[in-house]
Short mmCIF file of C-alpha atoms and ligand atoms in Angstrom, two decimals:
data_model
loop_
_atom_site.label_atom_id
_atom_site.label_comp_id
_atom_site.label_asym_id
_atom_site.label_seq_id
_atom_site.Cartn_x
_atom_site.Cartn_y
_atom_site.Cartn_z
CA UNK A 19 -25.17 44.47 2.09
CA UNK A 20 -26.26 47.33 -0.18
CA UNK A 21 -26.39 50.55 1.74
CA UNK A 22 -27.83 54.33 -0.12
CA UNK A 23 -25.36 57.27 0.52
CA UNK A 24 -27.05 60.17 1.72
CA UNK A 25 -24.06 62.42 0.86
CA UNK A 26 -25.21 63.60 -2.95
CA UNK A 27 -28.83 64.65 -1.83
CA UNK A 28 -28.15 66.86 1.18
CA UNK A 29 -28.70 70.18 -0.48
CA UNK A 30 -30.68 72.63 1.53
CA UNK A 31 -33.77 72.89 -1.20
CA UNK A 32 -37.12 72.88 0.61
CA UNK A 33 -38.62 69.94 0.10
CA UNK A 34 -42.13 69.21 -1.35
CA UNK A 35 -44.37 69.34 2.17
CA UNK A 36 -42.30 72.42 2.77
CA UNK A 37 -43.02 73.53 -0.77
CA UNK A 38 -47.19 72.82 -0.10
CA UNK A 39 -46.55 74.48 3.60
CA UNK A 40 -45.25 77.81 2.24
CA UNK A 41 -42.25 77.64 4.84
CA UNK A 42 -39.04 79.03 3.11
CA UNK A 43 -35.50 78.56 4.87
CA UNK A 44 -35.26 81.87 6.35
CA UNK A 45 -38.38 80.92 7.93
CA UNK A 46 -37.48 77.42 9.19
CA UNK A 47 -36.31 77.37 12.46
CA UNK A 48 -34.99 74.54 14.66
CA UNK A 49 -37.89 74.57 16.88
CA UNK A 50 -41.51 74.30 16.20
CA UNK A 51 -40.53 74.61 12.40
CA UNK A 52 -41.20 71.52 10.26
CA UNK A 53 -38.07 69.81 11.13
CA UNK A 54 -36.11 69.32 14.13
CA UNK A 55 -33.24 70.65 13.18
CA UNK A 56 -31.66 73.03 10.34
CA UNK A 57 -30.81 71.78 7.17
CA UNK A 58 -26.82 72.13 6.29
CA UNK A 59 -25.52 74.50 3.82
CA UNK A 60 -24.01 72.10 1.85
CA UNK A 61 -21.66 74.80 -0.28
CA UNK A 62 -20.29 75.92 2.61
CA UNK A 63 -18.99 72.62 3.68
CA UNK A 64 -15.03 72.41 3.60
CA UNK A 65 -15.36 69.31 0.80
CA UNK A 66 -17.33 71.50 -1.55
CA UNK A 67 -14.95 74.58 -0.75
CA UNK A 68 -11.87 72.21 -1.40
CA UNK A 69 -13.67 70.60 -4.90
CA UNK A 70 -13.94 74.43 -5.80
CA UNK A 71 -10.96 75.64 -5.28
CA UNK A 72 -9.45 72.83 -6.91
CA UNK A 73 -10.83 72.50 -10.03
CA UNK A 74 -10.49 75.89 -10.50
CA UNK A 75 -6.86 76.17 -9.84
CA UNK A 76 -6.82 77.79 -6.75
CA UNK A 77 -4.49 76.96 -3.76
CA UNK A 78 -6.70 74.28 -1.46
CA UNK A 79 -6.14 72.12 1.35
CA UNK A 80 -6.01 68.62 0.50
CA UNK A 81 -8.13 65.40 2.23
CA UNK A 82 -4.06 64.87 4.01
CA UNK A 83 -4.10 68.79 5.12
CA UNK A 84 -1.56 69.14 2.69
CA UNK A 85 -1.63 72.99 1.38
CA UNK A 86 -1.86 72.29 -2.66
CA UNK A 87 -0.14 75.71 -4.25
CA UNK A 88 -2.21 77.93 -6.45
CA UNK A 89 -1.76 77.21 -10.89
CA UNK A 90 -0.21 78.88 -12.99
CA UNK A 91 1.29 78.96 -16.35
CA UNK A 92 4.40 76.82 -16.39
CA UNK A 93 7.24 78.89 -18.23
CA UNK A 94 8.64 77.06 -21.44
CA UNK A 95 12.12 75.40 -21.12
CA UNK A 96 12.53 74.13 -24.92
CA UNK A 97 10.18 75.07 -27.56
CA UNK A 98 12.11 76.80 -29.60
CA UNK A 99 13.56 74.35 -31.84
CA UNK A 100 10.40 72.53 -31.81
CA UNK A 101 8.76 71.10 -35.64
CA UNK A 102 5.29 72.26 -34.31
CA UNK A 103 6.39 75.84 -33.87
CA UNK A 104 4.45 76.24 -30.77
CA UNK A 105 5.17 79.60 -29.10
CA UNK A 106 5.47 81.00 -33.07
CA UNK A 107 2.18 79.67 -33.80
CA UNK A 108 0.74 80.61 -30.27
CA UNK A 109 1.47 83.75 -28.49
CA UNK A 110 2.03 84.06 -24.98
CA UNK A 111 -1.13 86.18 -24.11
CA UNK A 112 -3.08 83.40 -26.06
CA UNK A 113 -0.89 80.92 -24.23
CA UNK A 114 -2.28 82.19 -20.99
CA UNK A 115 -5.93 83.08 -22.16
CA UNK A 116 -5.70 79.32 -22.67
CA UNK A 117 -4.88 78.32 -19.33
CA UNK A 118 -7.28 81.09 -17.88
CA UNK A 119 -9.88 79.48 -19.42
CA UNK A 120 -9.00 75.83 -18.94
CA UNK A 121 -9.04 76.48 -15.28
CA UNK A 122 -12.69 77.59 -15.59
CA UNK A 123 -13.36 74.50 -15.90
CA UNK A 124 -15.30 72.05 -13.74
CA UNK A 125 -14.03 68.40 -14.15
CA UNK A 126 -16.32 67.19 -17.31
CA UNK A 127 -15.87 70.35 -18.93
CA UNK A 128 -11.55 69.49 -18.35
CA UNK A 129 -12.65 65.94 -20.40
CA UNK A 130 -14.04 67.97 -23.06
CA UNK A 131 -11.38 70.22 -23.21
CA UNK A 132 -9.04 67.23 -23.35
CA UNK A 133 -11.30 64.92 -26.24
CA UNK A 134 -10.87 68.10 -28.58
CA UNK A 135 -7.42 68.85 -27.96
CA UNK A 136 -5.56 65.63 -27.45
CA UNK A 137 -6.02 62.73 -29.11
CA UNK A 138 -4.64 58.66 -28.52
CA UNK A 139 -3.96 56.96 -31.75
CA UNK A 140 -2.49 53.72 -33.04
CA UNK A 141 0.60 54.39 -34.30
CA UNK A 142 0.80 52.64 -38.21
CA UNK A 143 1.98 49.71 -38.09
CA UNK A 144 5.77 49.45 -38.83
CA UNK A 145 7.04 46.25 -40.18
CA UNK A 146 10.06 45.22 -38.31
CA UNK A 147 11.76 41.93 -38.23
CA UNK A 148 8.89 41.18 -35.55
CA UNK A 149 6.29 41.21 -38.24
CA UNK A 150 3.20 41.96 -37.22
CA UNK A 151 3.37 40.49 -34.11
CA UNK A 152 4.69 43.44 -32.20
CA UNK A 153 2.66 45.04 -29.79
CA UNK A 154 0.50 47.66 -31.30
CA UNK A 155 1.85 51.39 -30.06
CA UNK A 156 -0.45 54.52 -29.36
CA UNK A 157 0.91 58.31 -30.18
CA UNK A 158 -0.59 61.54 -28.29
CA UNK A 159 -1.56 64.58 -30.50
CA UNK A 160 -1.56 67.40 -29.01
CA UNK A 161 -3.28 70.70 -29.62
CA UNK A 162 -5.14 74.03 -29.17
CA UNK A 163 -7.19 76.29 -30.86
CA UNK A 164 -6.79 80.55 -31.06
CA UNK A 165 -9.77 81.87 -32.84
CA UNK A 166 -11.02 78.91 -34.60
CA UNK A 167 -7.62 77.95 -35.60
CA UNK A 168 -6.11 74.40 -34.49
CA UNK A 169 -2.30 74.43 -33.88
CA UNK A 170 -0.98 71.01 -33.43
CA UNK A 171 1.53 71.39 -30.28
CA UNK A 172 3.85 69.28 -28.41
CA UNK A 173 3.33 67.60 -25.39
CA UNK A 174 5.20 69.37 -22.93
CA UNK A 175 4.14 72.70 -24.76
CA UNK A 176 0.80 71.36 -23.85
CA UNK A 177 0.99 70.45 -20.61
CA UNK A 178 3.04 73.68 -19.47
CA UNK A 179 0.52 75.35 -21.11
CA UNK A 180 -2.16 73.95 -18.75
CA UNK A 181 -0.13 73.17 -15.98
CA UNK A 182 -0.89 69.38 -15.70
CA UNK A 183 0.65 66.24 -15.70
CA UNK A 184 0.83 63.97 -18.23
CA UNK A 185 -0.80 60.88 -16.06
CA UNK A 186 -3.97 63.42 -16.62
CA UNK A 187 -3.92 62.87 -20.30
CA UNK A 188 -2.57 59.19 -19.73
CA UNK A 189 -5.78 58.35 -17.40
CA UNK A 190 -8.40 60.64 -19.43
CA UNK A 191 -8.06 58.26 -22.50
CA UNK A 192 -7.55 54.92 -20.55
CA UNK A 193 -10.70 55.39 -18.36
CA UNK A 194 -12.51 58.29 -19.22
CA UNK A 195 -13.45 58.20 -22.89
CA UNK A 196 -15.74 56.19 -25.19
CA UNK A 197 -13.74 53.85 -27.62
CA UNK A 198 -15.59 54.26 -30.08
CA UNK A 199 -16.90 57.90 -30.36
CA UNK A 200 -13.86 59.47 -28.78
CA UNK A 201 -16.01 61.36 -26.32
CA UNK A 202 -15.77 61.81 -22.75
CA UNK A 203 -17.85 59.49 -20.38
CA UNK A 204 -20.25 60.63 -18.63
CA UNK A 205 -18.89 60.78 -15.03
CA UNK A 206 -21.84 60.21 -13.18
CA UNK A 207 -22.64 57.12 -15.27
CA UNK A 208 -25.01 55.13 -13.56
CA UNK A 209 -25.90 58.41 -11.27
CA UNK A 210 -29.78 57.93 -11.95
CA UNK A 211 -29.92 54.24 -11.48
CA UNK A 212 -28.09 55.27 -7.48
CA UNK A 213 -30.71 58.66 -7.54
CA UNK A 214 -33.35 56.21 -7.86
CA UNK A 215 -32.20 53.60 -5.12
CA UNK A 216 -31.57 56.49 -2.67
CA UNK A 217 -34.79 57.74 -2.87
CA UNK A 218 -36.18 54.29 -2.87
CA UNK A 219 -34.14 53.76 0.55
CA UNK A 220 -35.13 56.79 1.91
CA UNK A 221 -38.95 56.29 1.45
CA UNK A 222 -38.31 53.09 3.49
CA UNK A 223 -37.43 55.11 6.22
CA UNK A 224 -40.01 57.62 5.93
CA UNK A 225 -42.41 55.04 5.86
CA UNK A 226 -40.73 53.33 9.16
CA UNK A 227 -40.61 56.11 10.72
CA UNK A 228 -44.71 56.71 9.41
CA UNK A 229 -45.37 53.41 11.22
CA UNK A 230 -44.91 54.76 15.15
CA UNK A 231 -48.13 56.12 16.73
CA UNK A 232 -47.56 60.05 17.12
CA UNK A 233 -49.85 62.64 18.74
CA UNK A 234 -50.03 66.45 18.52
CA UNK A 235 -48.76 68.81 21.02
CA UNK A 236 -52.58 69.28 21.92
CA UNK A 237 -51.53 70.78 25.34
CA UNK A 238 -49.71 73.05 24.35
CA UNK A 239 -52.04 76.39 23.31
CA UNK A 240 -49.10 77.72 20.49
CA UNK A 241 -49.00 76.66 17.48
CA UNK A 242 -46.47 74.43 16.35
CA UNK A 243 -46.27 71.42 14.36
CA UNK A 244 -44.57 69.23 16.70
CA UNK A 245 -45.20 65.63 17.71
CA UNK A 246 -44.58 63.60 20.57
CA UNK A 247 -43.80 60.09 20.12
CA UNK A 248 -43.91 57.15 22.54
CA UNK A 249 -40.79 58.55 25.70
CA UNK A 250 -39.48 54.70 25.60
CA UNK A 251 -38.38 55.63 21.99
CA UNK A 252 -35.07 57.01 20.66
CA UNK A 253 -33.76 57.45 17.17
CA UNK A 254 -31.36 54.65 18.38
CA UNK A 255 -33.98 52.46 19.23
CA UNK A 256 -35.95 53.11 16.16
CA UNK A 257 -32.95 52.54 13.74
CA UNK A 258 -32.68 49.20 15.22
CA UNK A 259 -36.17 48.12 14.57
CA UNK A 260 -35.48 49.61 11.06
CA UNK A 261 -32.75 47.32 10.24
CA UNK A 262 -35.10 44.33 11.61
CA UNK A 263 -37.62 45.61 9.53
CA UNK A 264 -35.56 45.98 6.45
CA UNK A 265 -34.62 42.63 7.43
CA UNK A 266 -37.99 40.89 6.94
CA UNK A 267 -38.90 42.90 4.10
CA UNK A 268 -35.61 41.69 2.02
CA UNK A 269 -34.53 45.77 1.61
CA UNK A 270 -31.29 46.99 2.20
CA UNK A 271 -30.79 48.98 5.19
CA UNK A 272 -29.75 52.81 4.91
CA UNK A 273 -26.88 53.69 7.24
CA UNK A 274 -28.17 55.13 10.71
CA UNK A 275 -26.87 58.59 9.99
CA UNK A 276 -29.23 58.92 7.24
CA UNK A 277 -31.81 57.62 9.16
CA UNK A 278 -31.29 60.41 11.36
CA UNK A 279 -30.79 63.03 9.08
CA UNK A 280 -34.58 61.90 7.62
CA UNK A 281 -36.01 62.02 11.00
CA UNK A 282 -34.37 65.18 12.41
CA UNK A 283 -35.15 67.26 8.96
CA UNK A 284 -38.73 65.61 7.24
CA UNK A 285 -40.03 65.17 10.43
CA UNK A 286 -40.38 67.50 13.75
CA UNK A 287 -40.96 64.63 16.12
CA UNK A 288 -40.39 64.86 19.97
CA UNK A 289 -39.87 61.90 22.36
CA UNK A 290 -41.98 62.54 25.19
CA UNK A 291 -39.72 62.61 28.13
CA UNK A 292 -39.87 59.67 30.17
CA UNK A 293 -42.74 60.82 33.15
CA UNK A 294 -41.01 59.14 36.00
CA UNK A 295 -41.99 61.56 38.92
CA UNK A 296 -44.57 63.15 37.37
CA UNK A 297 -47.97 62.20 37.31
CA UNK A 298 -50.59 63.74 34.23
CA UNK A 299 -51.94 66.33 36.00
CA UNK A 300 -48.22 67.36 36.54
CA UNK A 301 -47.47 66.52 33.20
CA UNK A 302 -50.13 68.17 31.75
CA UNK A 303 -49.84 71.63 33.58
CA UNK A 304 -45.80 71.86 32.20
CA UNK A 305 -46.79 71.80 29.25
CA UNK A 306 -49.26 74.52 29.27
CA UNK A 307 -48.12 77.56 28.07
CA UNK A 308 -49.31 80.92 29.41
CA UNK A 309 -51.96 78.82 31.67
CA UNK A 310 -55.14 80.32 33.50
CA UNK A 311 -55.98 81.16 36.97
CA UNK A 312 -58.40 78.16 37.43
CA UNK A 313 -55.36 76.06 35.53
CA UNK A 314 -52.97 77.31 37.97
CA UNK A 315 -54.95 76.87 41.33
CA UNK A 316 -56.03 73.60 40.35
CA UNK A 317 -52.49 72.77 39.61
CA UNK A 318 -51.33 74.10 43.30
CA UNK A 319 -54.41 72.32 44.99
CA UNK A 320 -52.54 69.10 43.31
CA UNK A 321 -49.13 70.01 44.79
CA UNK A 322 -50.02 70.58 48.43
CA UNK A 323 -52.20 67.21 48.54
CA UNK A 324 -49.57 65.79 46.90
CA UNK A 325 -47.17 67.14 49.55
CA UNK A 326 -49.49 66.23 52.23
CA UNK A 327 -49.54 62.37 51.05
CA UNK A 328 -45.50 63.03 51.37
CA UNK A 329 -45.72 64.02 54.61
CA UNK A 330 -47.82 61.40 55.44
CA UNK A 331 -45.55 58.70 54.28
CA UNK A 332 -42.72 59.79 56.17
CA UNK A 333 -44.44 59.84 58.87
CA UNK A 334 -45.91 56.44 58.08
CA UNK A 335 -41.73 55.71 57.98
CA UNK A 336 -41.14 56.83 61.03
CA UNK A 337 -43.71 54.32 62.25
CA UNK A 338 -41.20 51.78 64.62
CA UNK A 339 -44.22 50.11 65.87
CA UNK A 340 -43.32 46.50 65.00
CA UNK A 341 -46.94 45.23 65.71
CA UNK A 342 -48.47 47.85 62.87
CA UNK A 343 -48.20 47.21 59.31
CA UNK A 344 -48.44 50.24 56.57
CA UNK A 345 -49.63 49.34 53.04
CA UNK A 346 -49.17 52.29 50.49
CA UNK A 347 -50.68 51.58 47.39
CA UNK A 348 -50.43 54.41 44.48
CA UNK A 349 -53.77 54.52 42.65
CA UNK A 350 -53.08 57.02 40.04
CA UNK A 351 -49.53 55.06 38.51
CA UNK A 352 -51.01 54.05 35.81
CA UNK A 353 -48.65 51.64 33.85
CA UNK A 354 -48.79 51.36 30.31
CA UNK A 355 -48.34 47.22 29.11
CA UNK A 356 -46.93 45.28 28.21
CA UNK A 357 -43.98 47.05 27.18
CA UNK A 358 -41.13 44.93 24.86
CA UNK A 359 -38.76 46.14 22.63
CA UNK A 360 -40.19 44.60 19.90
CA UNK A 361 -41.55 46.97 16.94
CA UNK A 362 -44.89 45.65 16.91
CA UNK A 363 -45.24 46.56 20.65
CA UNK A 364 -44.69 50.07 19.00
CA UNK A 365 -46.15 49.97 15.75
CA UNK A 366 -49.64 51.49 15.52
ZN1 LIG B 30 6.55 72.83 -29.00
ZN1 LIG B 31 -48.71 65.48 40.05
#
């Protein structure tokens, strides 16, 4: 089963209802913002620090926490006696203006580097006793260019130069260029075609998520754009009437953490807490902010006939009287059915 990856799209631009809302991210804040929670700065994360650091050279961490040492300019062992005349042709501050700016580089731009300085041809064809049966051979060309010059170099010239291995070279023209126009592929091939399913997946969701009833914080006298959904609900809950949903409408499920993410940053939904003990006027007065007089005495009125009812069921417990029977019947529980965990119990 298909599922999106959330992991490319996580940057922390506003998006468009934040956009038509005016809010920018200084002024989006966990609670009673748009979204439940912040967004991540995704260049801070240690992968992106790590991808940085990397392709530019720098000492990194690997994924192993292995510490990966800092580049630099390899010294040259044996080019003296070479036929290209590489260090005559080449001097050593060009040498290492070469590797400075190789290791400016991002990734692609290392491909380009390497599709206009190297190249992987078929050797010509030799005739040996074989015929033309042997297996055909490919030769690397090597070379760089100093002010619009290009110096054909040798390999290890090259790659000291740099400060790479040969495998780089090796897998560059194996898997990463065009066979017939010599130029890099583009490494996010197919990039748009997964751009388009994400976003496809992650309406889905939205539009799940769209599908619970939700009311305003209308007791509440600030202003805030929270909502309150059904206190029976979790995000748990709801991701597993997602994947039943995706189920009957044939669409491939997006993993649960991205289900989450979408709910805890498009959406700044609450889940009523379960009332249990408290009953709506009691409900109702806690979330009042800032209430009035004639809120708060009718709120205490409510308490002490509450705790008068209390006191008269205990006493009604104490009751040892065999021949007397006590029926206590709660008038105000008002019980909301029928209640399943099936989504269209909770679908509006
Ligand atoms: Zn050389
Ligand atoms: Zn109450």
């Amino acid at each position: 089963m298909a599922t999106a990856n959330i992991d490319q799209e996580m940057e922390p631009a506003l998006n468009q209802n934040e956009e038509l809302l005016g809010i920018t991210p200084s002024r989006r804040s966990p609670h009673g913002g748009v979204s439940r929670k912040r967004k991540a700065d995704r260049s801070s994360w240690k992968q992106s620090v790590r991808k940085i650091q990397r392709q530019s050279g720098k000492a990194y961490k690997n994924t192993k926490g292995e510490q990966m040492p800092k580049r630099s300019i390899v010294a040259l062992k044996s080019c003296r006696n070479c036929k290209f005349k590489c260090s005559t042709n080449i001097s050593e501050i060009e040498r290492q203006i070469i590797f400075d700016n190789f290791w400016t580089l991002d990734d692609d731009g290392k491909k380009h580097f390497y599709s206009k300085t190297t190249e992987n041809l078929e050797k010509k064809r030799c005739r040996t006793a074989a015929g033309d049966n042997s297996r055909r051979k490919t030769s690397y060309y090597y070379s760089f260019f100093v002010s619009n010059t290009q110096y054909r170099v040798c390999k290890s010239y090259y790659l000291s130069t740099l400060n790479i291995s040969s495998h780089r070279m090796f897998y560059f023209h194996k898997f990463n260029k065009s066979l017939t126009t010599g130029t890099p592929l583009q490494s996010k091939s197919g990039k748009h075609v997964k751009k388009r399913l994400l976003e496809e997946s992650k309406q889905v969701v939205r539009d799940h998520i769209n599908l619970f009833p939700r009311s305003d914080a209308h007791y509440s006298r600030k202003k805030t754009h929270k909502e309150y959904m059904e206190g029976s609900l979790n995000i748990g809950r709801m991701y597993d009437l997602y994947k039943i949903y995706c189920d009957e409408n044939v669409s491939p499920p997006a993993k649960e953490h991205m289900y989450r993410y979408i709910f805890n940053h498009e959406f700044n939904i609450e889940f009523q807490k379960p009332k249990k003990d408290l009953c709506d006027t009691c409900y109702e007065y806690r979330n009042i902010v800032n209430a009035s007089n004639e809120q708060t005495d009718s709120y205490n009125k409510h308490i002490k006939s509450r705790n008068d009812t209390k006191i008269e069921r205990e006493k009604d417990r104490q009751n040892v009287d065999s021949k007397t029977a006590i029926v206590c019947i709660d008038l105000e529980n008002v019980l909301n059915l029928p209640r399943a965990n099936v989504g269209n119990f909770y679908y509006k």
